[in-house]
Coordinates of C-alpha atoms in Angstrom, one line a residue:
M1 CA 72.6 -64.0 -62.4
K2 CA 74.9 -61.9 -64.9
S3 CA 73.0 -58.7 -64.9
I4 CA 73.6 -56.6 -68.1
L5 CA 72.7 -53.3 -69.1
L6 CA 70.3 -51.4 -72.1
S7 CA 73.7 -49.1 -74.0
V8 CA 71.1 -46.9 -72.9
I9 CA 69.2 -47.5 -69.7
S10 CA 67.2 -44.1 -69.0
F11 CA 65.4 -41.9 -71.0
L12 CA 62.7 -38.9 -70.7
L13 CA 59.1 -39.4 -71.9
V14 CA 58.6 -36.3 -73.7
M15 CA 55.7 -37.0 -75.7
N16 CA 51.9 -34.8 -74.8
V17 CA 50.2 -37.8 -75.7
C18 CA 47.6 -37.8 -72.4
G19 CA 47.3 -35.9 -69.3
K20 CA 50.3 -37.0 -66.5
N21 CA 47.6 -37.4 -63.4
D22 CA 46.8 -40.5 -62.1
V23 CA 47.8 -42.8 -65.1
D24 CA 49.6 -46.2 -64.5
M25 CA 53.0 -46.4 -66.2
R26 CA 52.0 -49.3 -68.6
T27 CA 48.8 -47.5 -69.6
Y28 CA 50.6 -44.9 -70.8
L29 CA 54.0 -46.5 -71.7
K30 CA 50.9 -48.5 -74.4
K31 CA 49.7 -45.7 -75.4
V32 CA 53.2 -44.1 -76.1
L33 CA 53.8 -47.1 -78.0
G34 CA 50.8 -46.2 -79.8
N35 CA 52.4 -42.6 -81.2
L36 CA 55.6 -44.2 -81.9
G37 CA 54.6 -46.5 -84.3
K38 CA 52.9 -44.3 -86.3
I39 CA 55.8 -42.2 -86.7
E40 CA 57.4 -43.0 -90.5
S41 CA 60.3 -40.3 -90.3
A42 CA 61.6 -37.4 -88.1
S43 CA 63.9 -35.7 -88.6
Y44 CA 65.7 -33.9 -85.6
H45 CA 68.8 -32.5 -83.3
E46 CA 70.5 -35.0 -81.1
Q47 CA 72.7 -34.0 -78.3
S48 CA 74.7 -37.1 -77.5
Q49 CA 77.9 -36.6 -74.3
S50 CA 79.9 -39.6 -73.0
W51 CA 82.0 -39.9 -69.4
Q52 CA 84.8 -42.0 -68.6
P53 CA 84.6 -43.6 -66.0
G54 CA 85.0 -41.2 -62.7
D55 CA 84.8 -37.9 -64.9
T56 CA 82.2 -35.4 -63.8
V57 CA 82.3 -33.8 -67.5
A58 CA 82.0 -35.3 -69.9
I59 CA 84.9 -36.4 -73.0
T60 CA 82.6 -36.3 -75.9
N61 CA 79.9 -34.2 -77.0
F62 CA 78.6 -34.6 -80.5
H63 CA 75.9 -32.5 -81.8
R64 CA 74.5 -33.7 -84.8
F65 CA 71.0 -34.0 -87.4
I66 CA 69.2 -37.3 -87.8
K67 CA 66.6 -38.0 -90.5
E68 CA 65.1 -41.5 -89.6
Y69 CA 63.1 -43.5 -91.2
T70 CA 60.7 -46.5 -90.0
N71 CA 62.6 -49.4 -92.2
P72 CA 60.4 -52.6 -90.8
S73 CA 62.3 -55.2 -93.2
D74 CA 65.4 -54.9 -91.5
S75 CA 65.2 -57.0 -88.7
T76 CA 68.2 -55.2 -87.0
I77 CA 66.8 -52.1 -85.4
G78 CA 64.1 -51.7 -87.5
A79 CA 65.0 -48.7 -88.6
S80 CA 67.2 -46.7 -91.5
Y81 CA 68.6 -43.1 -91.1
V82 CA 71.8 -40.7 -91.5
C83 CA 73.2 -38.4 -89.8
L84 CA 75.0 -35.7 -90.7
D85 CA 76.5 -32.3 -89.1
A86 CA 74.1 -30.4 -87.5
K87 CA 76.4 -27.3 -88.6
D88 CA 75.9 -27.5 -92.0
T89 CA 73.0 -30.9 -92.5
T90 CA 75.1 -31.1 -96.2
R91 CA 77.2 -32.9 -94.5
F92 CA 76.6 -36.3 -94.8
E93 CA 78.5 -38.5 -91.7
F94 CA 77.5 -41.7 -91.0
G95 CA 74.3 -43.5 -92.3
Y96 CA 72.7 -47.0 -92.4
D97 CA 70.0 -48.4 -94.7
G98 CA 69.1 -51.7 -94.0
N99 CA 71.7 -53.3 -95.3
V100 CA 75.2 -51.7 -95.5
R101 CA 76.5 -48.8 -93.4
M102 CA 78.3 -45.4 -94.1
I103 CA 81.4 -44.0 -92.9
S104 CA 82.4 -40.0 -94.0
Y105 CA 86.2 -39.6 -93.8
H106 CA 85.7 -36.2 -95.5
E107 CA 89.7 -35.2 -94.6
H108 CA 90.3 -37.6 -96.9
K109 CA 87.3 -37.4 -99.1
G110 CA 86.1 -40.5 -99.1
I111 CA 83.4 -43.0 -97.8
M112 CA 83.8 -46.2 -96.4
I113 CA 80.6 -49.1 -97.1
D114 CA 80.5 -51.6 -94.9
D115 CA 77.8 -54.3 -95.4
F116 CA 78.7 -56.4 -93.3
T117 CA 80.4 -59.1 -94.5
T118 CA 84.2 -58.6 -93.9
R119 CA 83.5 -59.5 -90.2
S120 CA 82.1 -62.4 -88.6
L121 CA 79.6 -61.1 -86.5
P122 CA 76.6 -62.3 -84.6
F123 CA 75.3 -58.8 -84.9
R124 CA 75.2 -55.6 -86.8
L125 CA 77.6 -52.6 -85.6
V126 CA 74.8 -50.2 -86.1
A127 CA 73.0 -47.9 -83.6
P128 CA 69.4 -47.8 -83.5
P129 CA 68.8 -43.4 -83.4
F130 CA 66.7 -42.2 -81.0
F131 CA 62.7 -42.9 -82.2
C132 CA 63.2 -46.5 -83.2
Y133 CA 65.6 -47.3 -80.0
T134 CA 62.4 -46.0 -77.9
R135 CA 60.4 -47.9 -79.8
N136 CA 61.9 -50.8 -79.0
I137 CA 63.2 -50.4 -75.2
I138 CA 59.0 -49.2 -74.4
G139 CA 58.1 -52.3 -76.5
Y140 CA 60.0 -55.4 -75.1
A141 CA 59.6 -53.5 -71.2
L142 CA 56.1 -54.7 -72.1
S143 CA 56.1 -57.2 -73.2
T144 CA 59.3 -59.1 -72.6
G145 CA 59.2 -62.3 -70.0
D146 CA 62.6 -61.4 -69.5
S147 CA 64.4 -60.5 -65.3
I148 CA 64.0 -57.1 -65.8
T149 CA 63.3 -53.8 -63.0
T150 CA 62.1 -50.8 -64.2
E151 CA 61.8 -47.9 -62.2
W152 CA 58.9 -44.6 -62.8
K153 CA 59.1 -41.4 -62.3
D154 CA 57.1 -38.2 -62.6
L155 CA 59.7 -35.5 -63.9
G156 CA 56.6 -32.4 -64.1
E157 CA 57.1 -31.7 -67.8
A158 CA 58.2 -35.4 -68.7
Y159 CA 58.1 -39.1 -66.9
Y160 CA 61.6 -40.7 -66.5
F161 CA 61.5 -44.2 -67.4
K162 CA 64.4 -46.9 -66.4
L163 CA 64.7 -50.0 -67.5
V164 CA 67.9 -53.4 -66.5
I165 CA 68.1 -56.6 -67.3
H166 CA 68.5 -59.2 -65.0
E167 CA 69.9 -61.8 -68.2
D168 CA 73.0 -64.1 -69.0
R169 CA 72.8 -62.7 -73.0
Q170 CA 73.3 -60.4 -74.1
V171 CA 69.8 -58.3 -75.5
E172 CA 69.5 -57.3 -79.3
L173 CA 66.6 -54.4 -80.0
S174 CA 65.5 -54.6 -82.6
I175 CA 63.8 -47.7 -96.4
A176 CA 61.7 -45.9 -97.9
G177 CA 62.8 -42.9 -99.2
L178 CA 66.2 -42.7 -97.9
N179 CA 69.1 -43.4 -100.2
L180 CA 72.6 -43.1 -98.5
Y181 CA 74.4 -42.2 -102.4
D182 CA 72.7 -39.4 -102.4
Y183 CA 74.5 -38.2 -99.5
V184 CA 78.2 -38.8 -101.2
P185 CA 80.1 -35.6 -102.8
Q186 CA 80.6 -36.2 -105.5
D187 CA 84.5 -36.2 -105.0
Y188 CA 84.4 -38.9 -102.9
E189 CA 86.5 -42.0 -102.5
I190 CA 84.0 -45.2 -102.1
R191 CA 85.4 -48.7 -100.6
K192 CA 85.2 -51.5 -99.1
Y193 CA 85.3 -52.1 -96.0
G194 CA 88.3 -54.3 -95.6
E195 CA 89.7 -53.0 -98.5
Q196 CA 93.3 -51.7 -98.7
K197 CA 94.4 -48.5 -99.9
K198 CA 96.7 -48.5 -102.9
V199 CA 98.7 -45.1 -100.9
T200 CA 101.8 -45.3 -99.3
Q201 CA 102.1 -43.1 -96.3
P202 CA 104.8 -42.2 -94.1
A203 CA 105.6 -44.8 -91.7
A204 CA 106.2 -43.5 -87.6
T205 CA 109.6 -46.2 -88.2
D206 CA 110.6 -43.7 -91.0
L207 CA 111.5 -41.0 -88.7
I208 CA 114.3 -43.7 -87.2
G209 CA 117.7 -41.6 -87.2
Q210 CA 115.6 -37.9 -87.9
K211 CA 115.2 -35.6 -84.9
A212 CA 111.7 -35.4 -83.0
P213 CA 109.2 -33.4 -84.1
D214 CA 109.2 -30.7 -81.8
W215 CA 106.1 -30.2 -79.5
M216 CA 104.0 -27.4 -76.9
L217 CA 101.5 -28.9 -75.2
K218 CA 99.9 -28.7 -72.2
D219 CA 100.1 -31.0 -69.6
M220 CA 96.5 -32.4 -67.7
Y221 CA 96.5 -29.4 -65.8
E222 CA 96.4 -27.6 -68.1
K223 CA 100.0 -25.8 -68.2
P224 CA 102.2 -25.8 -71.1
V225 CA 104.6 -27.9 -72.1
A226 CA 107.6 -28.1 -75.0
L227 CA 109.7 -31.0 -75.2
S228 CA 113.2 -29.2 -74.6
E229 CA 111.8 -29.1 -71.0
F230 CA 112.8 -32.8 -70.7
K231 CA 116.9 -32.6 -70.1
S232 CA 117.7 -36.7 -69.5
K233 CA 120.3 -38.7 -72.0
V234 CA 117.4 -40.8 -72.5
L235 CA 113.3 -39.5 -73.5
L236 CA 110.7 -42.0 -73.4
V237 CA 107.4 -40.3 -75.3
N238 CA 104.6 -42.9 -75.3
L239 CA 102.2 -42.2 -77.7
T240 CA 98.6 -43.0 -75.9
G241 CA 94.8 -43.4 -76.2
I242 CA 92.5 -43.1 -73.2
G243 CA 90.1 -46.2 -73.6
C244 CA 93.1 -47.9 -75.7
G245 CA 93.9 -51.3 -73.9
A246 CA 96.8 -51.6 -74.9
C247 CA 97.6 -48.8 -73.5
H248 CA 96.6 -49.6 -70.4
A249 CA 97.6 -52.2 -69.7
S250 CA 101.3 -50.6 -70.6
I251 CA 100.6 -48.7 -67.0
P252 CA 102.3 -50.2 -64.7
F253 CA 105.4 -50.9 -67.1
L254 CA 105.6 -47.2 -68.0
N255 CA 105.4 -46.6 -63.7
G256 CA 108.2 -48.6 -63.0
L257 CA 110.4 -47.4 -65.5
K258 CA 111.4 -45.0 -63.2
G259 CA 112.2 -46.3 -60.5
K260 CA 114.8 -48.6 -63.2
F261 CA 116.7 -45.7 -63.7
N262 CA 118.3 -42.1 -62.7
A263 CA 116.1 -39.2 -63.2
G264 CA 119.6 -37.5 -65.3
E265 CA 119.2 -40.5 -67.4
F266 CA 116.2 -41.3 -68.2
E267 CA 112.2 -39.4 -68.3
V268 CA 108.7 -40.9 -69.4
V269 CA 106.3 -39.1 -71.6
S270 CA 103.0 -39.9 -73.2
I271 CA 100.9 -38.0 -74.6
E272 CA 97.0 -38.6 -75.4
T273 CA 96.1 -38.6 -78.9
W274 CA 92.4 -39.3 -78.9
G275 CA 91.1 -36.3 -78.2
R276 CA 90.8 -36.2 -74.4
E277 CA 90.1 -32.7 -72.4
P278 CA 92.3 -32.4 -69.4
H279 CA 89.6 -33.4 -66.6
S280 CA 90.0 -37.0 -68.4
L281 CA 93.4 -37.2 -67.9
R282 CA 93.7 -36.2 -64.3
T283 CA 90.8 -38.2 -63.3
Y284 CA 92.8 -41.7 -65.8
A285 CA 95.6 -40.6 -63.5
D286 CA 95.0 -40.7 -60.6
K287 CA 93.0 -43.6 -61.4
N288 CA 96.0 -46.2 -62.7
Q289 CA 98.4 -43.5 -60.5
I290 CA 100.9 -42.4 -63.5
N291 CA 103.7 -41.3 -62.3
Y292 CA 105.3 -39.6 -65.1
S293 CA 104.5 -36.6 -67.2
F294 CA 100.9 -36.7 -69.2
L295 CA 100.1 -34.7 -71.5
C296 CA 97.3 -33.3 -74.1
G297 CA 97.9 -34.8 -78.2
D298 CA 96.7 -32.7 -80.6
E299 CA 96.4 -33.2 -84.7
G300 CA 100.1 -32.1 -84.9
I301 CA 101.5 -34.4 -82.9
V302 CA 99.6 -37.1 -84.7
K303 CA 100.3 -36.2 -88.4
S304 CA 104.2 -35.2 -87.6
Y305 CA 104.8 -38.5 -85.9
R306 CA 102.3 -40.6 -88.0
T307 CA 100.6 -42.3 -85.6
Y308 CA 97.5 -41.9 -87.9
G309 CA 95.4 -42.3 -85.1
A310 CA 97.4 -45.4 -84.3
A311 CA 98.0 -46.9 -79.8
P312 CA 100.3 -47.4 -78.8
L313 CA 103.3 -46.1 -79.9
F314 CA 107.0 -45.6 -78.1
F315 CA 109.7 -43.2 -79.6
I316 CA 112.6 -43.3 -77.8
L317 CA 115.0 -40.7 -78.2
D318 CA 118.7 -40.5 -77.5
Q319 CA 119.9 -37.0 -75.6
D320 CA 120.0 -35.2 -78.7
R321 CA 116.6 -35.6 -79.4
V322 CA 117.5 -37.8 -82.3
I323 CA 114.8 -40.7 -82.5
R324 CA 116.5 -44.5 -82.0
K325 CA 113.7 -46.5 -81.8
V326 CA 109.6 -46.3 -82.7
I327 CA 108.0 -49.9 -80.9
R328 CA 104.2 -50.3 -82.4
G329 CA 101.7 -51.7 -79.9
Y330 CA 102.2 -53.5 -76.6
R331 CA 102.9 -57.1 -75.2
M332 CA 103.6 -57.4 -72.0
G333 CA 107.1 -59.0 -71.3
R334 CA 108.4 -58.6 -75.0
T335 CA 107.5 -54.5 -75.8
D336 CA 109.2 -54.4 -71.8
E337 CA 112.0 -56.0 -72.4
E338 CA 112.4 -54.3 -75.8
I339 CA 112.4 -51.0 -74.6
T340 CA 114.5 -51.8 -71.3
D341 CA 117.1 -52.9 -73.7
A342 CA 117.3 -49.5 -76.0
I343 CA 117.4 -47.4 -73.4
K344 CA 120.3 -49.2 -71.5
A345 CA 121.5 -49.1 -75.0
L346 CA 121.7 -45.1 -74.9
L347 CA 122.9 -44.8 -71.9

């Protein structure tokens, strides 16, 4: 059978409900579950980290302040909650009230509401908060008839509990006093998920015929690299993102371009625009055997090249560093040919 893991397969049980000496695991978990069942609301700080495969340093590190409410009427996670900025607890980031979720876009002074009707999915894309998640994991482990494996360790000040589910299906673990609109600033625009904002944004393709925006960025070894340092007749600037499937699919093609043209004729530089740190770029480059320049992007690149966070985009620059072609997205074969033909036309 295929094994799947919960999004969080391990956590620390730090609730002081009984002595830890000579305590049977199931007895202890039942007492923890009983105490969790008494919690109707909670406020707490959450530190969240994530790692790219092969990394030893976290690529993201979020610090948030959570207000969580038990919501038995919600069949998705059994809770409602809001995520606030840990440094400014009046600044709303995300929320779910059992009916809709809200996401803030502070740079645009906007709020997006998702009532889960736009996309036809068999589940709601909502991550459960800590107490709800812990309660559901423990309840599932104690009552399920599924094939599971558990690991239990006494760490002294806490117990460590790990749950692995051996099933060929996805397992779903399933307000009073919460009004998400109370957290929305008065000057923010509210739109429903899927509605297009009627604002014309400058497109990346509008840059064709213009001098490429200049930049000075750091490579994956934190060495500064400027656009002016590339001296080839044609330069391909690839704006990418670690975690983007289409970006990853384009790597073999980009690696192969080096052997098709002379160094003085053509170069490739890829710029990571999804906020990854240099150590993540190094791991990613090593894993994919990237043989071209790989740089850390910033908000200035995203803004000046008008990608708006989308990836991948390919900008083909001539010897004067004028943008001659812009290609959005990647489709194996078709995009390869389109890029190759554009390079040859400039040589």
